[in-house]
Amino acid sequence: MQIVVHYHEIALKGSNRNLFVKQLVNNLRKTFQDMGKLSVRVLYGRITFNLDSEDMEEVRRRMSSVFGTANYAAAYEVPQDLEEMKKAAWRCFCETPGETFAVRCRRADKSFPMRSAEIERAVGGYLGDRAKDSGRPVKVNLTNPDITIRLEIVGKLALVSGQRLAGPGGLPVGTAGKIVGLLSSGFDSPVASWSLMKRGAQVVLCHFHSYPFTNKASLENCTLLADILTRFQYDTRLYLVGFAPVQEELLSLTPSDLRMILYRRSMIRIASKVAERENAQALLTGESLGQVASQTLTNIRVVDQACQDLPILRPLIGTDKEDILKLARQIGTYELSARPYEDCCSLMLSKHPCTKARLGQVLDLEKNMEDLAKLEAEAVDRAEILDLHWKGASVERTQIQAPVYKEGAQGCPLL
Ligand code: ATP
Ligand code: MG
């Protein structure tokens, strides 16, 4: 089966165009690597490739994760010849249900002697006659047809397709640089990571946990969430950062209503060290304005101050929870995020967290924690690092760095 892919034009201005198309071609290769030799071609502003399989359902499933695609269709490739085009159009017509139809033609190669409108009339007339002969009642409808048969004349070829399916839109992953995404086991951060992958970013995922003082549920959940997200970006580096030593330090000297703010600031500082290692240019979180106490504007401002070199992107800042949950279902992360887990942040928190932290007070508290900077640096060195690779239908994981957990887990003040 041959597939023709059309991409979004918006990003294709100027010299970026080639980079964008090349990345989309690479991403298509990775997506379908186990389904044939592919022989991908870029033809006058569209991409075509061949699959050994005829399984359109599987194609649909996989294309839903290829960002940068506007739409796609199964297509027949025929020589630039009207009779051949008619025959291929008839095959497409027979494969597509509906009672009204139209034929649309685009000539990327203007050397073909007939104009687009003439080709449309010739092929449309042929389809109408053959349909009548075969006893199928169909009418032409040029404004809102059930079936649209498309003819694309490209080079010495014509691509003929029937039902066109919508792609996920966005920009190809790998065209927008690298971001470190703070991944919790909740609903928001996987959706936030996905939405910036959709804008072309490669997201390095970074999860903070309190193992061995909690169980491993959040690590396991986050690794499975990372597997799902890898489908959209093909290669994922996942940092599983032990946060307990830092938390112990913070707990000893922080009033409970400010703990969440200090946890967040510390996470942000550690994540920016990861960003430096990974050559990433921004951080991302799943925060949404006013969702919880740590996400009031005042508190967001105090958290932001912890990292002044990198922007902290919050793609869900203006999104309602209901809409986030809808996206989580669509992406496939909902079930995992719904699983119970022991969140490192929920340990030893106040029932009445501060909604208006004062930066001066927070800075004074941090100043008194002599070991904080050292513990934050160690957190990255002691993190477990996994590389995840998308293999078409599954994910392969490789451990890049083994974790070093805090000793003396018994009797920890965290629990
Ligand atoms: P929910 O989806 O239920 O809101 P959440 O994990 O988003 O859960 P918040 O307290 O809203 O919880 O956290 C705000 C953001 O901070 C998260 O979206 C995430 O980016 C980051 N974050 C929170 N906890 C962690 C963690 N343990 N590891 C990494 N990032 C975290
Ligand atoms: Mg949240």
Short mmCIF file of C-alpha atoms and ligand atoms in Angstrom, two decimals:
data_model
loop_
_atom_site.label_atom_id
_atom_site.label_comp_id
_atom_site.label_asym_id
_atom_site.label_seq_id
_atom_site.Cartn_x
_atom_site.Cartn_y
_atom_site.Cartn_z
CA MET A 1 0.00 0.00 0.00
CA GLN A 2 1.21 3.49 -0.79
CA ILE A 3 0.50 6.43 1.52
CA VAL A 4 0.58 10.08 0.52
CA VAL A 5 1.14 12.57 3.33
CA HIS A 6 0.45 16.30 3.18
CA TYR A 7 2.10 18.54 5.71
CA HIS A 8 1.26 21.86 7.26
CA GLU A 9 2.32 24.80 5.19
CA ILE A 10 2.60 27.31 8.03
CA ALA A 11 6.06 26.28 9.12
CA LEU A 12 7.39 25.96 5.65
CA LYS A 13 8.51 29.46 5.03
CA GLY A 14 12.01 30.14 3.78
CA SER A 15 15.01 28.03 4.58
CA ASN A 16 13.32 26.11 7.42
CA ARG A 17 11.25 24.26 4.92
CA ASN A 18 13.86 21.63 4.04
CA LEU A 19 14.75 20.95 7.65
CA PHE A 20 11.10 20.53 8.49
CA VAL A 21 10.45 18.11 5.63
CA LYS A 22 13.62 16.11 6.33
CA GLN A 23 12.60 15.69 9.96
CA LEU A 24 9.10 14.62 8.99
CA VAL A 25 10.57 12.03 6.61
CA ASN A 26 12.82 10.70 9.41
CA ASN A 27 9.88 10.54 11.77
CA LEU A 28 7.74 8.66 9.26
CA ARG A 29 10.59 6.16 8.79
CA LYS A 30 10.75 5.59 12.54
CA THR A 31 6.98 5.26 12.83
CA PHE A 32 6.69 2.62 10.11
CA GLN A 33 10.16 1.04 10.35
CA ASP A 34 8.76 -2.44 10.94
CA MET A 35 6.10 -2.30 8.21
CA GLY A 36 8.18 -2.42 5.03
CA LYS A 37 11.11 -0.93 3.15
CA LEU A 38 9.15 2.33 2.88
CA SER A 39 11.11 3.97 0.00
CA VAL A 40 10.09 7.44 1.13
CA ARG A 41 9.96 10.21 -1.49
CA VAL A 42 9.35 13.91 -1.28
CA LEU A 43 7.31 14.92 -4.32
CA TYR A 44 6.38 18.55 -4.91
CA GLY A 45 5.30 19.37 -1.36
CA ARG A 46 4.01 15.94 -0.31
CA ILE A 47 5.64 12.77 0.97
CA THR A 48 4.88 9.27 -0.25
CA PHE A 49 5.96 5.89 1.11
CA ASN A 50 5.13 2.21 0.59
CA LEU A 51 4.14 -0.33 3.18
CA ASP A 52 4.12 -4.12 2.90
CA SER A 53 0.89 -4.12 4.87
CA GLU A 54 -2.66 -3.27 3.77
CA ASP A 55 -3.79 -2.64 7.34
CA MET A 56 -5.25 0.87 7.16
CA GLU A 57 -6.40 0.71 10.79
CA GLU A 58 -2.79 0.26 11.90
CA VAL A 59 -1.70 3.11 9.60
CA ARG A 60 -4.36 5.32 11.16
CA ARG A 61 -3.23 4.40 14.68
CA ARG A 62 0.39 5.19 13.93
CA MET A 63 -0.24 8.35 11.91
CA SER A 64 -2.08 9.82 14.89
CA SER A 65 1.33 10.32 16.53
CA VAL A 66 3.21 11.81 13.56
CA PHE A 67 3.18 15.52 14.31
CA GLY A 68 3.51 17.80 11.31
CA THR A 69 1.00 15.86 9.19
CA ALA A 70 -2.02 17.79 8.01
CA ASN A 71 -3.68 14.81 6.31
CA TYR A 72 -2.90 11.54 4.56
CA ALA A 73 -4.50 8.92 2.34
CA ALA A 74 -3.87 5.55 0.75
CA ALA A 75 -3.01 6.31 -2.87
CA TYR A 76 -2.53 4.53 -6.19
CA GLU A 77 0.43 5.64 -8.26
CA VAL A 78 -0.05 5.59 -12.02
CA PRO A 79 1.78 7.09 -15.01
CA GLN A 80 0.71 10.55 -16.22
CA ASP A 81 -1.99 9.17 -18.47
CA LEU A 82 -5.68 10.02 -18.43
CA GLU A 83 -6.90 6.43 -18.98
CA GLU A 84 -4.69 5.13 -16.17
CA MET A 85 -5.95 7.90 -13.90
CA LYS A 86 -9.55 7.01 -14.66
CA LYS A 87 -8.97 3.34 -13.80
CA ALA A 88 -7.23 4.20 -10.53
CA ALA A 89 -9.98 6.71 -9.71
CA TRP A 90 -12.57 3.99 -10.23
CA ARG A 91 -10.73 1.68 -7.78
CA CYS A 92 -10.71 4.45 -5.17
CA PHE A 93 -14.35 5.20 -5.87
CA CYS A 94 -15.33 1.55 -5.33
CA GLU A 95 -13.44 1.46 -2.02
CA THR A 96 -15.26 4.50 -0.61
CA PRO A 97 -18.89 4.47 0.49
CA GLY A 98 -21.17 7.44 -0.30
CA GLU A 99 -23.90 8.73 -2.56
CA THR A 100 -22.40 11.97 -3.84
CA PHE A 101 -18.94 12.59 -5.21
CA ALA A 102 -16.50 15.10 -6.66
CA VAL A 103 -13.14 14.84 -8.37
CA ARG A 104 -10.38 17.28 -7.45
CA CYS A 105 -7.18 17.60 -9.41
CA ARG A 106 -3.96 19.45 -8.64
CA ARG A 107 -1.15 19.70 -11.13
CA ALA A 108 2.20 20.21 -9.44
CA ASP A 109 3.65 19.45 -12.88
CA LYS A 110 2.05 21.81 -15.37
CA SER A 111 3.53 20.01 -18.39
CA PHE A 112 0.53 17.68 -18.50
CA PRO A 113 -1.45 18.85 -21.55
CA MET A 114 -4.88 19.06 -19.88
CA ARG A 115 -5.80 21.65 -17.26
CA SER A 116 -6.99 20.58 -13.83
CA ALA A 117 -10.65 21.45 -14.49
CA GLU A 118 -10.63 19.43 -17.73
CA ILE A 119 -9.13 16.42 -15.98
CA GLU A 120 -11.75 16.68 -13.22
CA ARG A 121 -14.56 16.72 -15.77
CA ALA A 122 -13.14 13.81 -17.76
CA VAL A 123 -12.54 11.60 -14.73
CA GLY A 124 -15.79 12.67 -13.05
CA GLY A 125 -17.78 11.84 -16.21
CA TYR A 126 -16.10 8.44 -16.41
CA LEU A 127 -16.88 7.64 -12.77
CA GLY A 128 -20.50 8.76 -13.14
CA ASP A 129 -21.01 6.56 -16.22
CA ARG A 130 -19.36 3.52 -14.69
CA ALA A 131 -21.29 3.93 -11.47
CA LYS A 132 -24.54 4.09 -13.43
CA ASP A 133 -23.60 0.97 -15.43
CA SER A 134 -22.82 -0.88 -12.22
CA GLY A 135 -26.15 0.11 -10.67
CA ARG A 136 -24.70 2.38 -7.95
CA PRO A 137 -26.83 5.53 -7.59
CA VAL A 138 -24.45 8.48 -7.26
CA LYS A 139 -24.64 12.18 -8.00
CA VAL A 140 -22.01 14.85 -8.45
CA ASN A 141 -21.84 17.32 -5.57
CA LEU A 142 -19.03 19.84 -5.79
CA THR A 143 -19.70 21.64 -2.51
CA ASN A 144 -20.13 18.90 0.07
CA PRO A 145 -19.53 15.49 -1.49
CA ASP A 146 -19.48 12.19 0.47
CA ILE A 147 -16.60 10.99 -1.70
CA THR A 148 -13.75 13.13 -2.98
CA ILE A 149 -11.42 11.50 -5.45
CA ARG A 150 -8.13 13.37 -5.61
CA LEU A 151 -5.69 13.37 -8.49
CA GLU A 152 -2.27 14.85 -7.85
CA ILE A 153 -0.03 15.17 -10.86
CA VAL A 154 3.53 15.20 -9.60
CA GLY A 155 6.55 14.78 -11.88
CA LYS A 156 5.78 12.05 -14.38
CA LEU A 157 3.31 10.44 -12.03
CA ALA A 158 -0.23 10.78 -10.85
CA LEU A 159 -1.26 9.93 -7.32
CA VAL A 160 -4.90 8.97 -7.03
CA SER A 161 -6.58 8.74 -3.64
CA GLY A 162 -10.02 8.50 -2.07
CA GLN A 163 -10.72 8.96 1.61
CA ARG A 164 -8.36 11.49 3.15
CA LEU A 165 -7.77 11.30 6.89
CA ALA A 166 -6.80 14.14 9.21
CA GLY A 167 -3.31 14.00 10.72
CA PRO A 168 -2.57 15.30 14.20
CA GLY A 169 -1.22 18.64 12.94
CA GLY A 170 1.56 20.42 14.82
CA LEU A 171 5.21 20.41 13.78
CA PRO A 172 7.54 17.42 13.38
CA VAL A 173 9.22 16.38 16.62
CA GLY A 174 12.88 17.35 16.44
CA THR A 175 12.40 20.75 14.79
CA ALA A 176 11.99 22.90 17.90
CA GLY A 177 14.93 21.98 20.15
CA LYS A 178 15.05 20.23 23.50
CA ILE A 179 13.07 20.85 26.68
CA VAL A 180 13.26 19.21 30.11
CA GLY A 181 9.74 18.24 31.17
CA LEU A 182 8.94 17.78 34.87
CA LEU A 183 6.89 14.60 34.87
CA SER A 184 4.79 13.64 37.84
CA SER A 185 2.51 10.66 37.86
CA GLY A 186 -0.56 12.94 37.72
CA PHE A 187 -2.73 13.88 34.74
CA ASP A 188 -1.30 17.24 33.80
CA SER A 189 2.40 16.86 33.16
CA PRO A 190 2.16 14.04 30.57
CA VAL A 191 -0.38 16.15 28.67
CA ALA A 192 1.86 19.23 28.95
CA SER A 193 4.85 17.24 27.62
CA TRP A 194 2.77 15.90 24.75
CA SER A 195 1.56 19.34 23.78
CA LEU A 196 5.09 20.69 23.35
CA MET A 197 6.15 17.56 21.47
CA LYS A 198 3.30 18.53 19.20
CA ARG A 199 5.03 21.87 18.60
CA GLY A 200 8.19 20.04 17.51
CA ALA A 201 10.10 19.84 20.82
CA GLN A 202 12.08 16.83 22.02
CA VAL A 203 11.21 16.43 25.70
CA VAL A 204 13.68 14.94 28.20
CA LEU A 205 11.50 13.71 31.07
CA CYS A 206 12.45 14.24 34.67
CA HIS A 207 10.57 12.63 37.57
CA PHE A 208 11.25 13.28 41.27
CA HIS A 209 10.49 10.49 43.74
CA SER A 210 11.12 9.72 47.38
CA TYR A 211 12.04 6.03 47.03
CA PRO A 212 13.21 4.19 49.16
CA PHE A 213 11.07 6.12 51.66
CA THR A 214 7.99 5.60 49.52
CA ASN A 215 7.20 2.62 47.33
CA LYS A 216 8.18 2.54 43.67
CA ALA A 217 4.70 3.20 42.26
CA SER A 218 5.44 6.69 40.97
CA LEU A 219 8.68 5.56 39.30
CA GLU A 220 6.92 2.67 37.63
CA ASN A 221 4.00 4.85 36.56
CA CYS A 222 6.31 7.51 35.17
CA THR A 223 8.35 4.95 33.24
CA LEU A 224 5.15 3.60 31.69
CA LEU A 225 3.97 7.16 30.95
CA ALA A 226 7.34 7.80 29.30
CA ASP A 227 6.78 4.69 27.16
CA ILE A 228 3.48 6.13 25.93
CA LEU A 229 5.00 9.54 25.25
CA THR A 230 7.89 7.93 23.37
CA ARG A 231 5.41 6.93 20.68
CA PHE A 232 5.18 10.63 19.81
CA GLN A 233 8.87 11.53 19.91
CA TYR A 234 10.61 8.19 19.17
CA ASP A 235 13.52 8.69 21.59
CA THR A 236 13.09 9.74 25.20
CA ARG A 237 15.63 10.22 27.95
CA LEU A 238 14.05 9.74 31.36
CA TYR A 239 15.64 10.93 34.61
CA LEU A 240 14.30 9.33 37.80
CA VAL A 241 15.66 11.64 40.44
CA GLY A 242 15.76 10.65 44.13
CA PHE A 243 14.39 13.68 45.93
CA ALA A 244 14.41 12.33 49.48
CA PRO A 245 17.81 13.69 50.58
CA VAL A 246 16.83 17.18 49.40
CA GLN A 247 13.45 16.88 51.07
CA GLU A 248 14.98 15.91 54.39
CA GLU A 249 17.09 19.06 54.27
CA LEU A 250 14.09 21.20 53.33
CA LEU A 251 11.82 19.62 55.92
CA SER A 252 14.09 20.34 58.80
CA LEU A 253 13.98 24.09 58.37
CA THR A 254 10.80 24.99 56.52
CA PRO A 255 7.36 25.79 57.94
CA SER A 256 4.89 23.28 56.49
CA ASP A 257 2.79 25.88 54.65
CA LEU A 258 5.81 26.85 52.53
CA ARG A 259 7.17 23.39 51.88
CA MET A 260 5.52 22.91 48.51
CA ILE A 261 7.06 26.13 47.23
CA LEU A 262 10.51 25.11 48.42
CA TYR A 263 10.09 21.63 46.92
CA ARG A 264 9.12 23.17 43.59
CA ARG A 265 12.01 25.62 43.59
CA SER A 266 14.40 22.82 44.33
CA MET A 267 12.92 20.65 41.59
CA ILE A 268 13.28 23.52 39.17
CA ARG A 269 16.94 24.02 40.10
CA ILE A 270 17.67 20.31 39.72
CA ALA A 271 15.79 20.18 36.41
CA SER A 272 17.85 23.08 35.13
CA LYS A 273 21.01 21.10 35.91
CA VAL A 274 19.53 18.28 33.85
CA ALA A 275 18.84 20.83 31.10
CA GLU A 276 22.45 21.93 31.15
CA ARG A 277 23.62 18.32 30.81
CA GLU A 278 21.21 17.62 28.02
CA ASN A 279 21.67 20.89 26.22
CA ALA A 280 18.00 21.75 26.61
CA GLN A 281 16.74 25.28 26.27
CA ALA A 282 13.69 25.37 28.51
CA LEU A 283 11.82 23.57 31.29
CA LEU A 284 8.18 22.58 31.16
CA THR A 285 5.60 21.80 33.81
CA GLY A 286 1.94 20.77 33.82
CA GLU A 287 0.83 23.72 35.94
CA SER A 288 -2.50 25.40 35.35
CA LEU A 289 -3.31 28.77 36.87
CA GLY A 290 -5.06 28.52 40.22
CA GLN A 291 -5.42 24.72 40.09
CA VAL A 292 -3.77 24.21 43.49
CA ALA A 293 -2.12 26.48 46.04
CA SER A 294 1.33 26.22 44.47
CA GLN A 295 -0.12 27.51 41.21
CA THR A 296 -1.36 30.94 42.22
CA LEU A 297 0.30 33.76 40.29
CA THR A 298 2.19 34.90 43.38
CA ASN A 299 3.60 31.43 43.99
CA ILE A 300 4.41 30.82 40.33
CA ARG A 301 6.44 34.01 40.46
CA VAL A 302 8.37 32.83 43.52
CA VAL A 303 9.02 29.47 41.84
CA ASP A 304 10.16 31.13 38.60
CA GLN A 305 12.76 33.11 40.47
CA ALA A 306 14.61 29.84 41.21
CA CYS A 307 15.69 29.55 37.60
CA GLN A 308 16.70 32.63 35.75
CA ASP A 309 18.63 31.19 32.80
CA LEU A 310 15.88 29.10 31.26
CA PRO A 311 12.25 29.84 30.49
CA ILE A 312 9.75 27.65 32.32
CA LEU A 313 7.05 26.75 29.83
CA ARG A 314 3.58 25.93 31.14
CA PRO A 315 1.54 24.93 28.12
CA LEU A 316 -1.56 24.14 30.24
CA ILE A 317 -1.56 27.37 32.20
CA GLY A 318 -4.92 28.43 30.75
CA THR A 319 -6.50 25.00 30.32
CA ASP A 320 -9.35 23.67 32.47
CA LYS A 321 -8.92 20.32 34.19
CA GLU A 322 -11.80 18.80 32.21
CA ASP A 323 -10.06 19.63 28.94
CA ILE A 324 -6.77 18.26 30.25
CA LEU A 325 -8.49 15.00 31.16
CA LYS A 326 -10.02 14.79 27.70
CA LEU A 327 -6.57 15.14 26.15
CA ALA A 328 -5.13 12.56 28.57
CA ARG A 329 -7.74 10.07 27.34
CA GLN A 330 -6.93 10.86 23.73
CA ILE A 331 -3.16 10.54 24.25
CA GLY A 332 -3.57 7.31 26.22
CA THR A 333 -2.08 8.48 29.54
CA TYR A 334 -5.36 8.74 31.48
CA GLU A 335 -5.42 5.21 32.95
CA LEU A 336 -1.83 5.36 34.17
CA SER A 337 -2.28 8.81 35.69
CA ALA A 338 -5.41 7.59 37.45
CA ARG A 339 -3.47 4.88 39.28
CA PRO A 340 -2.76 5.60 42.92
CA TYR A 341 0.82 6.51 43.82
CA GLU A 342 2.71 8.04 46.70
CA ASP A 343 3.72 11.47 45.52
CA CYS A 344 6.97 12.80 46.91
CA CYS A 345 5.36 16.21 47.21
CA SER A 346 2.47 15.06 49.34
CA LEU A 347 4.79 14.01 52.17
CA MET A 348 4.72 16.25 55.21
CA LEU A 349 2.68 19.00 53.64
CA SER A 350 0.45 21.46 55.40
CA LYS A 351 -3.32 21.17 55.06
CA HIS A 352 -3.26 24.92 54.54
CA PRO A 353 -0.50 25.65 52.06
CA CYS A 354 0.46 29.25 51.58
CA THR A 355 -1.08 30.80 48.47
CA LYS A 356 0.97 34.01 48.67
CA ALA A 357 4.57 33.12 49.41
CA ARG A 358 6.93 36.01 49.99
CA LEU A 359 10.14 35.71 48.02
CA GLY A 360 12.23 37.35 50.75
CA GLN A 361 11.14 34.80 53.32
CA VAL A 362 11.76 31.89 50.94
CA LEU A 363 15.25 33.15 50.09
CA ASP A 364 16.08 33.56 53.79
CA LEU A 365 15.01 29.98 54.47
CA GLU A 366 17.11 28.64 51.61
CA LYS A 367 20.11 30.63 52.77
CA ASN A 368 20.09 28.72 56.04
CA MET A 369 20.29 25.33 54.37
CA GLU A 370 24.00 24.81 54.01
CA ASP A 371 23.83 21.49 52.22
CA LEU A 372 21.04 22.31 49.80
CA ALA A 373 23.19 23.16 46.76
CA LYS A 374 25.37 20.10 47.28
CA LEU A 375 22.35 17.79 47.66
CA GLU A 376 20.74 19.23 44.55
CA ALA A 377 23.91 18.64 42.51
CA GLU A 378 24.18 15.08 43.86
CA ALA A 379 20.57 14.38 42.94
CA VAL A 380 21.46 14.51 39.24
CA ASP A 381 24.61 12.42 39.67
CA ARG A 382 22.66 9.78 41.59
CA ALA A 383 19.59 9.70 39.38
CA GLU A 384 18.63 6.69 37.36
CA ILE A 385 18.72 7.55 33.65
CA LEU A 386 16.89 5.50 31.05
CA ASP A 387 16.85 5.83 27.28
CA LEU A 388 13.65 4.76 25.58
CA HIS A 389 13.44 4.03 21.87
CA TRP A 390 10.32 3.55 19.84
CA LYS A 391 10.52 0.39 17.74
CA GLY A 392 7.35 0.68 15.71
CA ALA A 393 5.09 -1.36 17.97
CA SER A 394 7.01 -1.40 21.25
CA VAL A 395 9.53 0.53 23.33
CA GLU A 396 13.07 -0.61 24.04
CA ARG A 397 14.60 0.65 27.30
CA THR A 398 18.31 0.97 28.10
CA GLN A 399 19.72 2.05 31.45
CA ILE A 400 22.28 4.82 30.94
CA GLN A 401 23.02 5.51 34.60
CA ALA A 402 22.25 3.28 37.59
CA PRO A 403 20.60 4.91 40.59
CA VAL A 404 22.28 5.51 43.92
CA TYR A 405 19.64 5.54 46.62
CA LYS A 406 19.93 7.14 49.99
CA GLU A 407 21.24 4.81 52.65
CA GLY A 408 19.51 4.13 55.95
CA ALA A 409 15.99 4.12 54.62
CA GLN A 410 14.69 2.85 57.95
CA GLY A 411 13.48 5.47 60.33
CA CYS A 412 13.49 8.25 57.84
CA PRO A 413 11.91 11.46 59.06
CA LEU A 414 9.91 11.69 55.83
CA LEU A 415 7.41 9.08 56.92
P1 ATP B 1 -2.24 16.60 38.79
O1 ATP B 1 -2.20 16.15 37.40
O2 ATP B 1 -3.11 15.76 39.62
O3 ATP B 1 -2.42 18.07 38.96
P2 ATP B 1 0.43 17.11 39.10
O4 ATP B 1 1.49 16.12 39.16
O5 ATP B 1 0.28 18.01 37.96
O6 ATP B 1 -0.83 16.30 39.33
P3 ATP B 1 0.80 19.43 40.74
O7 ATP B 1 0.97 19.58 42.17
O8 ATP B 1 -0.27 20.15 40.05
O9 ATP B 1 0.58 17.92 40.45
O10 ATP B 1 2.23 19.73 40.08
C1 ATP B 1 2.47 20.77 39.19
C2 ATP B 1 3.59 20.42 38.22
O11 ATP B 1 4.84 20.27 38.93
C3 ATP B 1 3.39 19.09 37.54
O12 ATP B 1 2.56 19.21 36.43
C4 ATP B 1 4.78 18.70 37.17
O13 ATP B 1 5.22 19.34 36.00
C5 ATP B 1 5.58 19.22 38.35
N1 ATP B 1 5.73 18.13 39.35
C6 ATP B 1 5.00 17.93 40.45
N2 ATP B 1 5.42 16.84 41.12
C7 ATP B 1 6.46 16.34 40.42
C8 ATP B 1 7.32 15.21 40.56
N3 ATP B 1 7.20 14.38 41.58
N4 ATP B 1 8.27 15.02 39.63
C9 ATP B 1 8.40 15.86 38.57
N5 ATP B 1 7.61 16.91 38.39
C10 ATP B 1 6.66 17.17 39.29
MG MG B 2 -1.42 19.73 38.30
#
